[in-house]
Coordinates of C-alpha atoms in Angstrom, one line a residue:
M1 CA 127.5 53.2 115.3
N2 CA 129.6 51.7 118.1
A3 CA 129.9 53.4 121.4
I4 CA 133.3 53.9 123.1
H5 CA 134.6 51.3 125.4
Y6 CA 135.6 52.6 128.8
S7 CA 137.3 50.4 131.4
E8 CA 139.2 51.3 134.7
Y9 CA 142.3 49.3 135.3
D10 CA 143.9 50.7 138.5
C11 CA 141.0 51.9 140.5
E12 CA 138.5 49.8 142.5
A13 CA 135.5 52.1 141.7
S14 CA 134.6 53.0 138.1
G15 CA 133.3 56.4 137.3
N16 CA 129.6 57.2 137.4
F17 CA 128.2 58.7 134.2
L18 CA 124.8 60.4 134.1
T19 CA 123.4 61.5 130.7
E20 CA 121.5 64.8 131.1
A21 CA 120.6 65.2 127.4
S22 CA 121.3 63.3 124.2
L23 CA 120.8 63.4 120.4
A24 CA 121.6 60.3 118.3
R25 CA 121.1 59.6 114.6
Q26 CA 122.9 57.7 111.9
G27 CA 126.5 58.7 112.1
F28 CA 126.6 60.5 115.4
D29 CA 125.7 60.2 119.1
I30 CA 126.0 63.4 121.2
R31 CA 125.4 63.6 125.0
V32 CA 125.7 66.1 127.8
E33 CA 127.1 64.0 130.6
H34 CA 128.0 64.3 134.3
A35 CA 131.0 62.3 135.2
Q36 CA 131.9 61.5 138.9
W37 CA 134.9 59.6 140.2
S38 CA 135.1 58.8 143.9
N39 CA 138.8 57.9 143.6
T40 CA 141.9 58.6 141.5
G41 CA 142.5 56.1 138.8
T42 CA 143.4 55.3 135.2
A43 CA 141.0 54.1 132.5
L44 CA 141.4 52.8 129.0
I45 CA 139.2 54.4 126.4
E46 CA 138.8 52.7 123.0
T47 CA 136.9 54.7 120.3
G48 CA 136.2 51.8 117.9
D49 CA 134.5 53.1 114.7
S50 CA 133.8 56.6 116.1
C51 CA 135.8 59.8 116.6
L52 CA 135.4 61.4 120.0
L53 CA 135.3 65.1 120.8
R54 CA 134.9 66.2 124.4
L55 CA 134.2 69.8 125.5
M56 CA 134.2 70.7 129.2
L57 CA 131.1 72.6 130.3
P58 CA 130.7 74.9 133.3
T59 CA 129.6 73.3 136.5
S60 CA 129.2 74.4 140.1
A61 CA 131.4 71.6 141.3
Q62 CA 135.2 72.2 141.8
T63 CA 136.9 70.4 139.0
K64 CA 140.4 68.9 139.0
P65 CA 142.6 68.5 135.9
N66 CA 142.8 65.2 134.3
F67 CA 145.7 63.8 132.2
G68 CA 145.8 61.7 129.0
S69 CA 148.1 59.7 126.8
F70 CA 148.1 57.9 123.5
P71 CA 150.0 54.6 124.1
S72 CA 150.8 54.2 120.4
H73 CA 152.7 57.5 120.4
V74 CA 156.4 57.4 120.8
A75 CA 156.7 59.4 123.9
H76 CA 153.7 57.8 125.7
R77 CA 153.6 60.4 128.5
F78 CA 150.6 61.7 130.3
H79 CA 149.8 65.3 129.4
P80 CA 147.2 67.7 131.0
L81 CA 143.9 67.7 129.2
G82 CA 142.5 70.9 127.9
N83 CA 138.9 72.0 127.8
L84 CA 138.6 70.5 124.3
L85 CA 140.1 67.2 123.2
F86 CA 139.9 64.9 120.2
I87 CA 140.4 61.2 120.0
P88 CA 140.4 59.7 116.4
R89 CA 138.6 56.5 115.5
G90 CA 140.4 53.3 116.2
T91 CA 142.6 54.9 118.8
E92 CA 143.4 53.7 122.3
F93 CA 143.6 56.5 124.9
H94 CA 144.6 56.4 128.5
L95 CA 142.8 58.7 130.9
R96 CA 144.3 59.5 134.4
H97 CA 141.6 61.1 136.5
A98 CA 141.4 62.6 140.0
A99 CA 138.6 62.1 142.5
S100 CA 136.3 64.8 141.0
E101 CA 133.1 65.7 139.3
Q102 CA 132.9 67.1 135.7
K103 CA 130.3 68.0 133.2
A104 CA 131.0 67.7 129.5
L105 CA 129.7 67.5 126.0
V106 CA 130.7 64.1 124.6
C107 CA 130.4 63.8 120.8
L108 CA 130.8 60.5 119.0
F109 CA 130.7 60.7 115.2
D110 CA 131.8 59.0 112.1
P111 CA 132.8 61.4 109.3
S112 CA 132.4 58.7 106.6
S113 CA 128.7 58.5 107.5
L114 CA 128.0 62.2 107.2
G115 CA 126.7 62.9 103.7
V116 CA 129.3 63.9 101.1
L117 CA 132.1 63.3 103.6
G118 CA 131.8 59.6 102.9
S119 CA 133.7 60.1 99.6
Y120 CA 136.9 61.0 101.5
R121 CA 139.5 58.8 103.1
W122 CA 139.8 59.4 106.8
N123 CA 143.2 58.2 107.9
W124 CA 143.8 59.8 111.3
Q125 CA 146.6 57.5 112.6
D126 CA 149.5 59.3 110.9
G127 CA 148.5 62.6 112.5
V128 CA 147.9 61.5 116.1
S129 CA 149.7 63.9 118.5
E130 CA 149.5 65.5 121.9
A131 CA 148.0 68.6 120.2
M132 CA 144.7 66.6 120.1
L133 CA 144.6 66.6 123.9
N134 CA 144.3 70.4 124.1
L135 CA 142.8 71.8 120.9
Q136 CA 143.3 75.6 120.7
S137 CA 140.8 76.3 118.0
G138 CA 138.3 79.0 119.0
Y139 CA 136.1 77.9 116.0
L140 CA 135.9 74.3 117.2
H141 CA 135.1 75.5 120.7
A142 CA 132.3 77.7 119.5
S143 CA 130.9 74.9 117.3
L144 CA 130.8 72.4 120.1
Q145 CA 129.1 74.9 122.4
R146 CA 126.5 75.3 119.7
L147 CA 126.1 71.5 119.6
A148 CA 125.7 71.4 123.4
E149 CA 122.9 74.0 123.2
E150 CA 121.2 72.1 120.4
V151 CA 121.3 68.8 122.4
A152 CA 120.0 70.4 125.5
H153 CA 117.3 72.5 123.7
P154 CA 116.5 70.9 120.3
G155 CA 114.8 73.3 117.9
F156 CA 113.5 73.1 114.4
A157 CA 115.4 70.6 112.2
S158 CA 117.8 69.8 115.0
E159 CA 119.1 66.7 113.2
L160 CA 120.0 68.7 110.1
Q161 CA 121.5 71.5 112.2
T162 CA 123.6 69.0 114.1
E163 CA 124.8 67.2 110.9
C164 CA 125.8 70.5 109.3
L165 CA 127.8 71.5 112.4
L166 CA 129.5 68.1 112.6
T167 CA 130.4 68.2 108.8
S168 CA 132.1 71.6 109.3
I169 CA 133.9 70.3 112.5
A170 CA 135.1 67.2 110.7
L171 CA 136.5 69.2 107.8
D172 CA 138.3 71.6 110.2
L173 CA 139.8 68.6 112.0
R174 CA 140.9 67.1 108.7
R175 CA 142.7 70.2 107.7
E176 CA 144.6 70.2 111.0
F177 CA 145.5 66.6 111.4
I178 CA 145.3 64.9 108.0
D179 CA 145.8 67.3 105.1
A180 CA 148.5 69.3 106.9
D181 CA 150.6 66.1 107.2
D182 CA 149.9 65.2 103.6
D183 CA 151.1 68.7 102.5
A184 CA 154.3 68.1 104.6
V185 CA 155.0 64.9 102.7
H186 CA 154.6 66.4 99.3
S187 CA 156.3 69.7 99.8
S188 CA 160.1 69.8 100.0
H189 CA 160.0 73.2 101.8
S190 CA 157.3 72.3 104.4
A191 CA 159.9 71.2 107.0
E192 CA 161.2 74.8 107.1
K193 CA 157.7 76.5 107.1
L194 CA 154.8 76.5 109.5
S195 CA 152.1 74.0 108.8
P196 CA 148.5 75.4 108.3
R197 CA 147.7 74.0 111.7
Q198 CA 150.6 75.7 113.4
L199 CA 149.9 79.0 111.8
N200 CA 146.3 78.7 112.9
I201 CA 147.4 78.1 116.5
L202 CA 149.6 81.2 116.4
R203 CA 146.7 83.3 115.1
E204 CA 144.2 81.9 117.6
L205 CA 146.5 82.5 120.6
L206 CA 147.7 86.0 119.5
D207 CA 144.1 87.0 118.9
S208 CA 142.9 85.8 122.2
A209 CA 145.2 88.2 124.1
S210 CA 145.4 85.6 126.9
D211 CA 148.5 85.2 129.1
E212 CA 149.5 82.3 126.8
G213 CA 149.4 84.6 123.8
R214 CA 151.8 87.0 125.5
S215 CA 154.4 84.4 126.1
L216 CA 156.6 83.4 123.1
G217 CA 157.6 80.3 125.0
H218 CA 154.0 79.2 125.3
L219 CA 153.4 79.9 121.5
A220 CA 156.4 77.6 120.8
Q221 CA 155.0 74.9 123.2
A222 CA 151.6 75.1 121.6
C223 CA 153.1 74.6 118.1
Q224 CA 155.3 71.8 119.5
L225 CA 158.5 73.4 118.3
P226 CA 161.6 74.9 120.0
L227 CA 161.3 78.7 120.2
R228 CA 164.2 79.3 117.8
T229 CA 162.8 76.9 115.2
L230 CA 159.3 78.4 115.5
S231 CA 160.7 81.9 114.9
S232 CA 162.7 80.7 111.9
R233 CA 159.8 78.9 110.3
C234 CA 157.5 81.9 111.1
K235 CA 159.9 84.1 109.1
N236 CA 160.0 81.6 106.2
T237 CA 156.1 81.6 106.2
T238 CA 155.2 85.2 106.9
G239 CA 158.4 87.1 106.2
M240 CA 158.6 88.1 109.9
T241 CA 160.3 86.6 112.9
L242 CA 157.9 85.3 115.6
R243 CA 158.5 88.5 117.7
Q244 CA 157.8 90.7 114.8
Y245 CA 154.7 88.7 113.8
A246 CA 153.3 88.8 117.4
A247 CA 154.0 92.6 117.6
Q248 CA 152.2 93.2 114.3
S249 CA 149.2 91.1 115.3
R250 CA 148.9 93.0 118.6
L251 CA 149.1 96.4 116.9
Q252 CA 146.5 95.4 114.3
K253 CA 144.1 94.4 117.0
A254 CA 144.9 97.6 119.0
V255 CA 144.0 99.7 115.9
A256 CA 140.6 98.0 115.6
L257 CA 140.0 98.4 119.4
L258 CA 140.8 102.1 119.4
A259 CA 137.8 102.7 117.2
D260 CA 135.7 102.0 120.3
S261 CA 135.8 105.3 122.2
R262 CA 134.3 103.6 125.3
L263 CA 137.5 101.7 125.9
L264 CA 140.3 103.3 128.0
I265 CA 143.8 103.2 126.5
K266 CA 144.9 100.7 129.2
Q267 CA 141.9 98.5 128.3
V268 CA 142.9 98.5 124.7
A269 CA 146.5 97.7 125.7
Y270 CA 145.5 94.7 127.8
Q271 CA 142.9 93.3 125.2
A272 CA 145.5 93.6 122.4
G273 CA 148.0 91.5 124.4
F274 CA 150.4 94.1 125.9
N275 CA 151.5 93.8 129.5
N276 CA 150.8 97.5 130.3
A277 CA 149.8 100.8 128.8
A278 CA 153.3 102.2 128.7
A279 CA 154.7 99.4 126.6
F280 CA 151.7 99.6 124.3
S281 CA 152.1 103.4 123.8
A282 CA 155.8 103.0 123.1
A283 CA 155.3 100.2 120.6
F284 CA 152.4 102.0 118.9
R285 CA 154.3 105.3 118.5
K286 CA 157.4 103.5 117.2
E287 CA 155.4 101.7 114.5
L288 CA 152.8 104.4 113.6
G289 CA 154.6 107.6 114.6
V290 CA 151.8 108.8 116.9
T291 CA 150.5 107.8 120.3
P292 CA 147.3 105.8 120.7
E293 CA 145.6 108.9 122.0
E294 CA 146.6 111.0 119.0
F295 CA 145.6 108.2 116.6
R296 CA 142.2 107.9 118.2
H297 CA 141.7 111.7 118.1
Q298 CA 142.7 111.8 114.4
R299 CA 140.2 109.1 113.6
Q300 CA 137.4 110.8 115.5
R301 CA 138.0 114.0 113.6

């Protein structure tokens, strides 16, 4: 399979790339790489016949955020890159980097060369979007971390293990960026409902209980929709407004967390996505008719 083509075009010094570990077979080439840039600059990355997934890995060096852009996209603006990004095959990608050092898992693969996936058509171009620059899927993140471990410390049947992981990853990416768009074309109601990818993003962020999951504005930004439109489509999809859906998701998580008697109420509140214990108790009592303490006591009895 063809490797990616990397070329700097506004920096005198190109980046230095050191491969710490690698695993390459028919259909995939996976590496754990150290990248170091002595100056700021911009580079053109061409993926050729391969898709590219990059997962940032922990390093002792202080990292600085990079930015990226798809020149074929209408907006053609540089956006901050997340820990996990995806560049489809046959795509030009512009990287704007700082003078920094980074460690990452770089995964090149061709889905059409992975067993039964060869029978599917893999047309990524209609689904290229800025969402690819900051994938929010916890599943993909965990799968790529597993790949990084497999490359660094190969075990029994590493090639088979790697191919199985890549097959699952490719199918998940297809559901987000190919099949979701096909469904939108064939469904007359899809423009007024959340796509499977958008609904998955909502669930991932709300379940994470991160600061992003607490902000309705960030949820809208992650789904690439205005807040009012997101709330309307959320209601058409789930029967609840965005605020109601977020509140129900937090309470469902809180109920599960309350089963762990080792957690303080304020810990449950924070992990479920509430800003403080008082707001959590008020919302819990309004919905279930009892306080979190009373609910926990009833369950223990």
